[in-house]
Amino acid sequence: MEEKVKCPGCGFSGSDFKKSGLLGCAECYRTFKKVLLPLLRRIHGSTGHLGKIPSKIPARHGKSLLMESQKLRVLREKLVKAVREENFEEAAKTRDEIRKIENGNK
Amino acid sequence: MKMEINDLLFHRSTWLSADTPRTAAVSSRGRLARNIDGFPFAQCSNPEQRRKMMEMVRNVLEKTGWLIKGGFFELDKLSELDRLFLMERHLISKDHALDEGERAVFIDNDEVVSVMVNEEDHLRIQVIHPGFQLKNVWETINSIDDHIESGINYSFVSELGYLTACPTNTGTGLRASVMLHLPALFLANQIGKILNSITHLGLTIRGFYGEGTELRSAFFQISNRITLGQTEEELIDNIERITGQVVEHENNARDNLMKNSRAKVEDSIWRALGILRNARLISYEEALEHLSSLRLGIEMGIVKDIKLPAVTELFILTQPAHIQKLAGRKMEAAERDEKRAALIRERIGRREEKDV
């Protein structure tokens, strides 16, 4: 963990996060991305939001915070839909596509 | 009319009114964690920013017509007793009651909706309904969330969803839970087994007051552990399905109890009622234990002259801050025990002609 890294948004450091388990501001998600993403995956088994989207998202948030492509997000949604409809062939195909992109990003 | 804290004292919270035997579900609850865009999370905000947050939330509640349907309370201006009183009614969290600094809560007149400001997140929107109705909880909470969002920009990014102070809430920010009364499983020592299997299914089981509370009574809250990677509807479906199975186990355990040790079960229920109706001093722990037995007795049709909501309400009213609020002053534990015993006799004592 990069304990000395400070978040430009709130001055929170990596060691503050480690100590409290809490983040200081929204910007911290970008600052501590390297430790946060694997942590989110461990906690939730996923790093992609599929739930509610507020009706008005501030313009600057249209940009990707974590550089995940829109394509990956579309694929994730497709996967959930396929599983829900018990279309397992489609689901397996989609999952493979997601894996391919995710592994390519490493 | 503006709501005062003392108005709540003589009001039965809507979520206590479930009167459907054999469901074991006392209440269903949901809470959404939300943060306001452009401000550090609550624990990193300075007093000025925290005040600004309270003002923003108060304004949006006023504009959307919620404010006149309840009360908005700044917690640093309330006494400790009043804050504990709100905690005992499940309207604010323990942390929110005991923390310091600028923080607030909005409570609607029916005690269905509460909105905490400057808890761990800027906003914690909570909805509680009686019985087993998580879908209605989601409908209500989703619409309040829309109302608040009409006047506030939330911290949100498309990949991760709603950004929260703790990574365990990131995504939907939704924690949905059902409060269950599982006396037969508790008696049969099977809670541990259920706890184990539930954890594997992405759910958590907790005590009466949620996080950090012990599993010392027969009341349990089952809630989702994960908040990211599933839709709100999926999270809720999952809890509903598994809660349904737990309730089935509880009902089987009750049938077994009645088949194998009917006299023993009936004896313990009638003894519990005997103590509740006759004790002159009773601690909260002891009251909790006997009220739990009594509730089982009513649900199984053994005790017929007492209604379920009256007993559920006593779980709330017999707590320390409630006893002191009812007395109108601070009291030591011994004095509270006397007042508590009197309150229970008054509520469920034997009345020859009158239906209680």
Coordinates of C-alpha atoms in Angstrom, one line a residue:
Chain A
M1 CA 0.0 0.0 0.0
E2 CA 1.3 3.4 -1.0
E3 CA 1.1 4.8 2.6
K4 CA 2.6 8.2 1.7
V5 CA 0.4 8.9 -1.3
K6 CA -1.9 11.8 -0.5
C7 CA -5.2 12.4 -2.1
P8 CA -5.3 15.8 -3.8
G9 CA -9.0 16.1 -3.1
C10 CA -8.9 15.9 0.7
G11 CA -5.3 15.3 1.9
F12 CA -6.2 11.8 3.1
S13 CA -3.1 9.5 3.0
G14 CA -2.8 5.8 2.2
S15 CA -2.1 5.1 5.8
D16 CA -5.2 7.0 6.9
F17 CA -7.2 4.7 4.7
K18 CA -5.4 1.7 6.0
K19 CA -6.1 2.8 9.6
S20 CA -9.7 3.7 9.4
G21 CA -10.9 1.6 6.5
L22 CA -12.7 4.7 5.2
L23 CA -12.0 7.0 2.3
G24 CA -11.9 10.8 2.6
C25 CA -13.6 11.9 -0.5
A26 CA -14.8 10.8 -3.9
E27 CA -11.4 11.7 -5.4
C28 CA -9.8 9.1 -3.1
Y29 CA -11.4 6.4 -5.3
R30 CA -9.0 7.6 -8.1
T31 CA -6.0 8.2 -5.8
F32 CA -6.1 4.8 -4.2
K33 CA -7.4 3.0 -7.3
K34 CA -4.5 0.4 -7.2
V35 CA -5.5 -1.0 -3.8
L36 CA -9.1 -0.1 -4.0
L37 CA -10.1 -2.1 -7.0
P38 CA -8.7 -5.4 -5.8
L39 CA -10.3 -4.7 -2.4
L40 CA -13.7 -4.0 -4.0
R41 CA -13.4 -7.2 -5.9
R42 CA -12.6 -9.1 -2.7
I43 CA -15.6 -7.6 -0.9
H44 CA -18.2 -7.7 -3.6
G45 CA -16.8 -10.2 -6.1
S46 CA -17.2 -7.5 -8.7
T47 CA -16.0 -4.0 -9.7
G48 CA -18.9 -3.0 -12.0
H49 CA -22.0 -1.1 -10.9
L50 CA -25.2 -2.5 -12.3
G51 CA -27.7 -0.7 -10.1
K52 CA -29.5 2.6 -10.1
I53 CA -28.2 5.5 -12.1
P54 CA -29.1 9.1 -10.9
S55 CA -31.3 10.9 -13.4
K56 CA -28.7 13.8 -13.6
I57 CA -25.1 12.9 -13.6
P58 CA -22.8 16.0 -13.4
A59 CA -21.1 16.5 -16.8
R60 CA -17.6 15.9 -15.6
H61 CA -18.6 12.5 -14.3
G62 CA -19.5 11.4 -17.8
K63 CA -15.8 10.8 -18.0
S64 CA -14.5 7.5 -16.8
L65 CA -13.0 7.6 -13.4
L66 CA -11.3 4.3 -13.6
M67 CA -10.7 4.1 -17.3
E68 CA -12.9 1.1 -17.7
S69 CA -14.3 1.2 -21.2
Q70 CA -17.9 1.7 -22.0
K71 CA -17.7 -1.6 -23.9
L72 CA -16.9 -3.6 -20.8
R73 CA -19.8 -2.1 -19.0
V74 CA -22.2 -3.0 -21.8
L75 CA -20.8 -6.5 -21.7
R76 CA -21.3 -6.8 -18.0
E77 CA -24.9 -5.7 -18.4
K78 CA -25.4 -8.3 -21.2
L79 CA -23.9 -11.0 -18.9
V80 CA -26.4 -10.2 -16.1
K81 CA -29.3 -10.2 -18.5
A82 CA -28.2 -13.5 -20.1
V83 CA -27.9 -15.2 -16.6
R84 CA -31.2 -13.9 -15.6
E85 CA -32.8 -15.3 -18.7
E86 CA -30.9 -18.5 -18.1
N87 CA -29.4 -18.2 -21.5
F88 CA -26.2 -19.9 -20.4
E89 CA -24.6 -20.2 -23.8
E90 CA -24.8 -16.5 -24.3
A91 CA -23.6 -15.9 -20.8
A92 CA -20.5 -18.0 -21.2
K93 CA -19.6 -16.3 -24.4
T94 CA -20.0 -12.8 -22.8
R95 CA -18.0 -13.8 -19.8
D96 CA -15.1 -14.9 -22.0
E97 CA -15.2 -11.6 -23.8
I98 CA -15.1 -9.7 -20.5
R99 CA -12.2 -11.8 -19.3
K100 CA -10.3 -11.1 -22.5
I101 CA -10.6 -7.4 -22.1
E102 CA -9.9 -7.5 -18.4
N103 CA -6.7 -9.6 -18.9
G104 CA -5.6 -7.3 -21.8
N105 CA -5.7 -4.3 -19.4
K106 CA -3.4 -5.8 -16.9
Chain B
M1 CA -47.6 21.2 13.1
K2 CA -43.9 20.9 13.8
M3 CA -42.8 17.5 15.2
E4 CA -41.2 17.5 18.7
I5 CA -39.1 14.6 20.0
N6 CA -41.7 14.0 22.8
D7 CA -44.5 13.5 20.2
L8 CA -42.8 10.2 19.4
L9 CA -43.2 9.0 22.9
F10 CA -46.9 8.3 22.6
H11 CA -46.8 7.1 19.0
R12 CA -46.5 3.5 18.0
S13 CA -43.9 3.4 15.1
T14 CA -45.5 2.0 12.0
W15 CA -42.9 -0.8 11.7
L16 CA -44.0 -2.3 15.0
S17 CA -47.5 -3.0 13.8
A18 CA -47.1 -6.4 12.0
D19 CA -49.8 -8.7 13.1
T20 CA -49.4 -11.7 10.9
P21 CA -48.6 -14.9 12.9
R22 CA -46.2 -17.5 11.6
T23 CA -44.2 -15.3 9.3
A24 CA -41.5 -14.6 12.0
A25 CA -40.7 -11.3 10.2
V26 CA -41.0 -8.3 12.4
S27 CA -40.0 -5.6 10.0
S28 CA -38.2 -4.9 6.7
R29 CA -35.7 -2.1 6.4
G30 CA -33.6 -0.5 3.7
R31 CA -31.0 2.2 3.8
L32 CA -29.2 4.1 1.0
A33 CA -25.7 5.6 1.5
R34 CA -25.3 8.8 -0.6
N35 CA -22.7 11.6 -0.7
I36 CA -23.0 15.1 -2.0
D37 CA -20.8 15.9 -5.0
G38 CA -18.0 18.4 -4.4
F39 CA -17.6 17.9 -0.7
P40 CA -15.2 15.6 1.3
F41 CA -17.0 12.7 3.0
A42 CA -18.5 13.6 6.4
Q43 CA -15.6 12.6 8.6
C44 CA -13.2 14.8 6.6
S45 CA -15.5 17.8 6.3
N46 CA -14.9 20.8 8.5
P47 CA -17.8 22.2 10.7
E48 CA -18.7 24.8 8.1
Q49 CA -19.0 22.2 5.3
R50 CA -21.0 19.9 7.7
R51 CA -23.4 22.8 8.4
K52 CA -23.7 23.5 4.7
M53 CA -24.6 19.8 4.1
M54 CA -27.4 20.0 6.7
E55 CA -28.7 23.1 5.2
M56 CA -28.7 21.6 1.7
V57 CA -30.6 18.5 2.8
R58 CA -33.0 20.5 4.9
N59 CA -33.7 22.7 1.9
V60 CA -34.4 19.9 -0.5
L61 CA -36.7 18.2 2.0
E62 CA -38.6 21.4 2.3
K63 CA -38.8 21.9 -1.4
T64 CA -40.0 18.4 -2.1
G65 CA -42.7 18.6 0.6
W66 CA -41.2 16.2 3.1
L67 CA -40.2 18.6 5.8
I68 CA -43.8 19.5 6.8
K69 CA -44.5 15.8 7.1
G70 CA -42.1 15.3 10.0
G71 CA -39.3 16.9 12.0
F72 CA -35.7 17.9 11.3
F73 CA -33.4 17.6 14.4
E74 CA -29.9 18.8 14.8
L75 CA -28.4 16.2 17.0
D76 CA -25.7 18.3 18.7
K77 CA -28.6 20.4 20.1
L78 CA -30.4 17.4 21.6
S79 CA -29.7 15.9 25.0
E80 CA -27.9 12.5 25.2
L81 CA -31.2 11.0 26.5
D82 CA -33.1 12.1 23.4
R83 CA -30.4 10.8 21.1
L84 CA -30.5 7.4 22.8
F85 CA -34.3 7.5 22.6
L86 CA -34.1 7.9 18.8
M87 CA -31.5 5.1 18.6
E88 CA -33.8 2.8 20.6
R89 CA -36.6 3.5 18.1
H90 CA -34.2 2.5 15.3
L91 CA -34.4 6.0 13.7
I92 CA -30.7 6.8 14.0
S93 CA -27.7 4.5 14.3
K94 CA -25.6 4.1 17.4
D95 CA -22.7 6.0 15.9
H96 CA -25.0 8.9 14.9
A97 CA -26.4 9.0 18.5
L98 CA -23.0 9.0 20.2
D99 CA -20.8 10.9 17.7
E100 CA -20.0 14.6 18.1
G101 CA -20.2 17.5 15.8
E102 CA -22.7 19.0 13.3
R103 CA -25.2 16.3 12.3
A104 CA -28.9 15.9 11.9
V105 CA -31.8 13.6 11.2
F106 CA -35.1 14.0 9.5
I107 CA -37.9 11.8 10.8
D108 CA -41.4 11.6 9.1
N109 CA -44.5 11.5 11.2
D110 CA -45.1 7.8 10.7
E111 CA -41.5 6.9 11.6
V112 CA -41.3 5.1 8.3
V113 CA -38.6 7.4 6.8
S114 CA -35.5 8.8 8.4
V115 CA -32.7 10.7 6.8
M116 CA -29.4 10.9 8.7
V117 CA -27.1 13.8 7.7
N118 CA -23.4 13.6 8.3
E119 CA -23.3 10.0 9.5
E120 CA -20.5 8.0 7.9
D121 CA -21.8 9.3 4.6
H122 CA -23.4 12.7 4.0
L123 CA -26.8 11.0 3.7
R124 CA -28.2 7.8 5.1
I125 CA -31.8 7.4 3.9
Q126 CA -33.7 4.8 5.8
V127 CA -37.1 3.2 5.4
I128 CA -38.7 0.7 7.7
H129 CA -42.0 -1.2 7.1
P130 CA -43.7 -3.7 9.3
G131 CA -43.6 -7.4 8.4
F132 CA -42.0 -9.0 5.3
Q133 CA -42.2 -6.4 2.5
L134 CA -38.8 -5.6 1.1
K135 CA -40.1 -4.7 -2.3
N136 CA -42.3 -1.9 -0.8
V137 CA -39.2 -0.8 1.1
W138 CA -37.3 -0.4 -2.1
E139 CA -40.1 1.4 -3.8
T140 CA -40.4 3.9 -1.0
I141 CA -36.7 4.5 -0.6
N142 CA -36.1 4.7 -4.3
S143 CA -38.7 7.5 -4.6
I144 CA -37.3 9.5 -1.7
D145 CA -33.9 9.1 -3.2
D146 CA -35.3 10.6 -6.5
H147 CA -36.8 13.5 -4.5
I148 CA -33.6 14.3 -2.7
E149 CA -31.6 13.9 -5.9
S150 CA -33.8 16.5 -7.6
G151 CA -32.0 19.2 -5.5
I152 CA -28.6 17.7 -4.8
N153 CA -25.8 16.3 -7.0
Y154 CA -24.7 12.9 -5.7
S155 CA -21.1 11.5 -5.9
F156 CA -21.5 8.9 -8.7
V157 CA -19.4 7.4 -11.4
S158 CA -20.8 5.1 -14.0
E159 CA -18.4 2.1 -13.3
L160 CA -18.6 2.1 -9.5
G161 CA -22.0 3.6 -8.9
Y162 CA -22.6 5.7 -5.8
L163 CA -19.3 6.5 -4.0
T164 CA -19.4 6.0 -0.3
A165 CA -16.9 6.6 2.6
C166 CA -16.6 2.8 3.2
P167 CA -15.8 0.5 0.3
T168 CA -18.3 -2.1 1.7
N169 CA -21.1 0.2 0.6
T170 CA -19.9 1.3 -2.8
G171 CA -22.1 0.7 -5.8
T172 CA -25.8 0.7 -4.9
G173 CA -25.2 2.0 -1.4
L174 CA -28.1 -0.3 -0.4
R175 CA -28.3 -2.3 2.8
A176 CA -31.6 -4.1 2.9
S177 CA -32.6 -6.2 5.9
V178 CA -35.4 -8.2 7.5
M179 CA -35.7 -8.4 11.2
L180 CA -36.7 -11.9 12.2
H181 CA -37.9 -13.4 15.5
L182 CA -36.5 -17.0 15.6
P183 CA -37.1 -18.3 19.1
A184 CA -37.4 -22.0 18.1
L185 CA -34.1 -22.0 16.2
F186 CA -32.6 -20.1 19.0
L187 CA -33.8 -22.6 21.6
A188 CA -32.6 -25.5 19.4
N189 CA -29.2 -23.9 19.1
Q190 CA -29.3 -23.9 15.3
I191 CA -28.6 -20.2 14.7
G192 CA -24.9 -20.9 14.3
K193 CA -25.6 -23.4 11.5
I194 CA -27.8 -20.9 9.7
L195 CA -25.3 -18.1 10.2
N196 CA -22.7 -20.2 8.4
S197 CA -24.8 -21.1 5.4
I198 CA -26.1 -17.5 5.0
T199 CA -22.6 -16.1 4.9
H200 CA -21.8 -18.2 1.9
L201 CA -24.8 -16.7 0.1
G202 CA -23.6 -13.1 0.3
L203 CA -25.7 -12.3 3.3
T204 CA -25.0 -11.3 6.9
I205 CA -26.9 -12.0 10.1
R206 CA -26.8 -9.5 13.0
G207 CA -28.4 -8.8 16.3
F208 CA -31.3 -6.5 17.2
Y209 CA -29.5 -3.2 16.6
G210 CA -27.5 -4.1 13.5
E211 CA -23.8 -4.0 13.2
G212 CA -21.7 -4.9 16.2
T213 CA -24.6 -6.1 18.4
E214 CA -24.5 -9.5 19.9
L215 CA -26.7 -12.4 19.0
R216 CA -28.0 -12.7 22.6
S217 CA -31.8 -12.6 22.0
A218 CA -34.0 -14.5 19.5
F219 CA -34.1 -11.4 17.2
F220 CA -31.9 -11.4 14.1
Q221 CA -31.4 -9.1 11.1
I222 CA -30.6 -10.7 7.8
S223 CA -29.0 -8.3 5.3
N224 CA -27.0 -8.2 2.1
R225 CA -23.3 -8.1 2.5
I226 CA -22.4 -7.0 -1.0
T227 CA -23.6 -3.8 -2.7
L228 CA -21.7 -3.8 -6.0
G229 CA -22.2 -5.9 -9.2
Q230 CA -25.9 -6.6 -8.7
T231 CA -29.0 -4.5 -9.3
E232 CA -31.0 -3.4 -6.2
E233 CA -33.8 -5.7 -7.3
E234 CA -31.4 -8.7 -7.4
L235 CA -30.0 -7.9 -4.0
I236 CA -33.6 -7.7 -2.6
D237 CA -34.7 -10.9 -4.3
N238 CA -31.8 -12.7 -2.8
I239 CA -32.6 -11.6 0.7
E240 CA -36.3 -12.4 0.2
R241 CA -35.6 -15.9 -1.1
I242 CA -33.2 -16.8 1.7
T243 CA -35.2 -15.2 4.4
G244 CA -38.2 -17.3 3.2
Q245 CA -36.1 -20.4 3.7
V246 CA -34.9 -19.4 7.2
V247 CA -38.6 -18.7 8.2
E248 CA -39.5 -22.2 6.9
H249 CA -36.7 -23.7 9.1
E250 CA -38.1 -21.7 12.1
N251 CA -41.6 -23.0 11.4
N252 CA -40.3 -26.6 11.2
A253 CA -38.4 -26.1 14.4
R254 CA -41.6 -24.8 16.1
D255 CA -43.6 -27.8 14.8
N256 CA -40.9 -30.1 16.2
L257 CA -40.9 -28.3 19.6
M258 CA -44.7 -28.8 19.8
K259 CA -44.5 -32.4 18.8
N260 CA -41.6 -33.4 21.0
S261 CA -41.9 -31.2 24.1
R262 CA -45.3 -29.5 24.0
A263 CA -45.7 -29.4 27.8
K264 CA -42.2 -27.9 28.3
V265 CA -42.8 -25.2 25.7
E266 CA -46.2 -24.3 27.0
D267 CA -44.8 -24.2 30.5
S268 CA -42.0 -21.8 29.6
I269 CA -44.4 -19.5 27.7
W270 CA -47.0 -19.4 30.6
R271 CA -44.1 -18.9 33.1
A272 CA -42.8 -16.0 31.0
L273 CA -46.2 -14.4 31.0
G274 CA -46.5 -15.0 34.8
I275 CA -43.3 -13.1 35.4
L276 CA -44.2 -10.3 33.1
R277 CA -47.6 -9.9 34.7
N278 CA -46.3 -10.0 38.3
A279 CA -42.7 -8.8 38.5
R280 CA -42.1 -5.7 40.5
L281 CA -38.5 -5.3 39.4
I282 CA -37.3 -6.4 35.9
S283 CA -34.1 -5.6 34.0
Y284 CA -34.2 -5.0 30.2
E285 CA -32.4 -8.3 29.5
E286 CA -34.9 -10.3 31.6
A287 CA -37.9 -8.5 30.0
L288 CA -36.5 -9.2 26.5
E289 CA -36.2 -12.9 27.2
H290 CA -39.7 -13.3 28.5
L291 CA -41.2 -11.0 25.9
S292 CA -39.6 -13.2 23.3
S293 CA -41.3 -16.3 24.8
L294 CA -44.6 -14.5 25.0
R295 CA -44.3 -13.5 21.4
L296 CA -43.8 -17.1 20.5
G297 CA -46.8 -18.1 22.6
I298 CA -49.0 -15.6 20.7
E299 CA -47.7 -16.6 17.3
M300 CA -48.4 -20.3 18.1
G301 CA -51.9 -19.5 19.3
I302 CA -51.1 -20.6 22.9
V303 CA -51.7 -17.1 24.4
K304 CA -54.8 -15.6 22.9
D305 CA -55.7 -12.5 25.0
I306 CA -52.7 -10.4 24.0
K307 CA -52.2 -8.9 20.5
L308 CA -48.8 -9.2 18.8
P309 CA -48.2 -5.5 18.1
A310 CA -48.6 -4.7 21.8
V311 CA -45.8 -7.1 22.6
T312 CA -43.6 -5.9 19.8
E313 CA -44.0 -2.4 21.0
L314 CA -42.9 -3.4 24.5
F315 CA -39.5 -4.5 23.1
I316 CA -39.0 -0.8 22.3
L317 CA -40.8 0.8 25.2
T318 CA -38.9 -1.1 27.9
Q319 CA -35.5 0.1 26.8
P320 CA -33.6 2.3 29.2
A321 CA -34.0 5.7 27.4
H322 CA -37.7 5.0 26.8
I323 CA -38.3 4.3 30.4
Q324 CA -36.6 7.5 31.4
K325 CA -38.5 9.5 28.7
L326 CA -41.8 8.1 30.0
A327 CA -40.9 9.0 33.5
G328 CA -39.8 12.5 32.3
R329 CA -36.5 12.4 34.1
K330 CA -33.1 10.5 34.4
M331 CA -33.2 7.4 36.5
E332 CA -30.6 4.9 37.9
A333 CA -30.8 1.3 36.8
A334 CA -32.6 0.0 39.9
E335 CA -35.3 2.7 39.6
R336 CA -35.7 1.9 35.9
D337 CA -36.3 -1.8 36.8
E338 CA -39.3 -0.8 38.9
K339 CA -40.7 1.6 36.3
R340 CA -40.2 -1.1 33.6
A341 CA -42.1 -3.7 35.6
A342 CA -45.0 -1.3 36.2
L343 CA -45.1 -0.4 32.5
I344 CA -45.3 -4.0 31.4
R345 CA -48.1 -4.8 34.0
E346 CA -50.0 -1.7 32.7
R347 CA -49.7 -2.8 29.1
I348 CA -50.3 -6.6 29.3
G349 CA -51.5 -7.1 32.9
R350 CA -54.6 -9.2 33.5
R351 CA -57.8 -7.2 32.9
E352 CA -60.9 -9.2 33.5
E353 CA -63.4 -7.6 31.2
K354 CA -61.3 -5.7 28.7
D355 CA -59.7 -7.1 25.6
V356 CA -56.0 -6.0 25.7

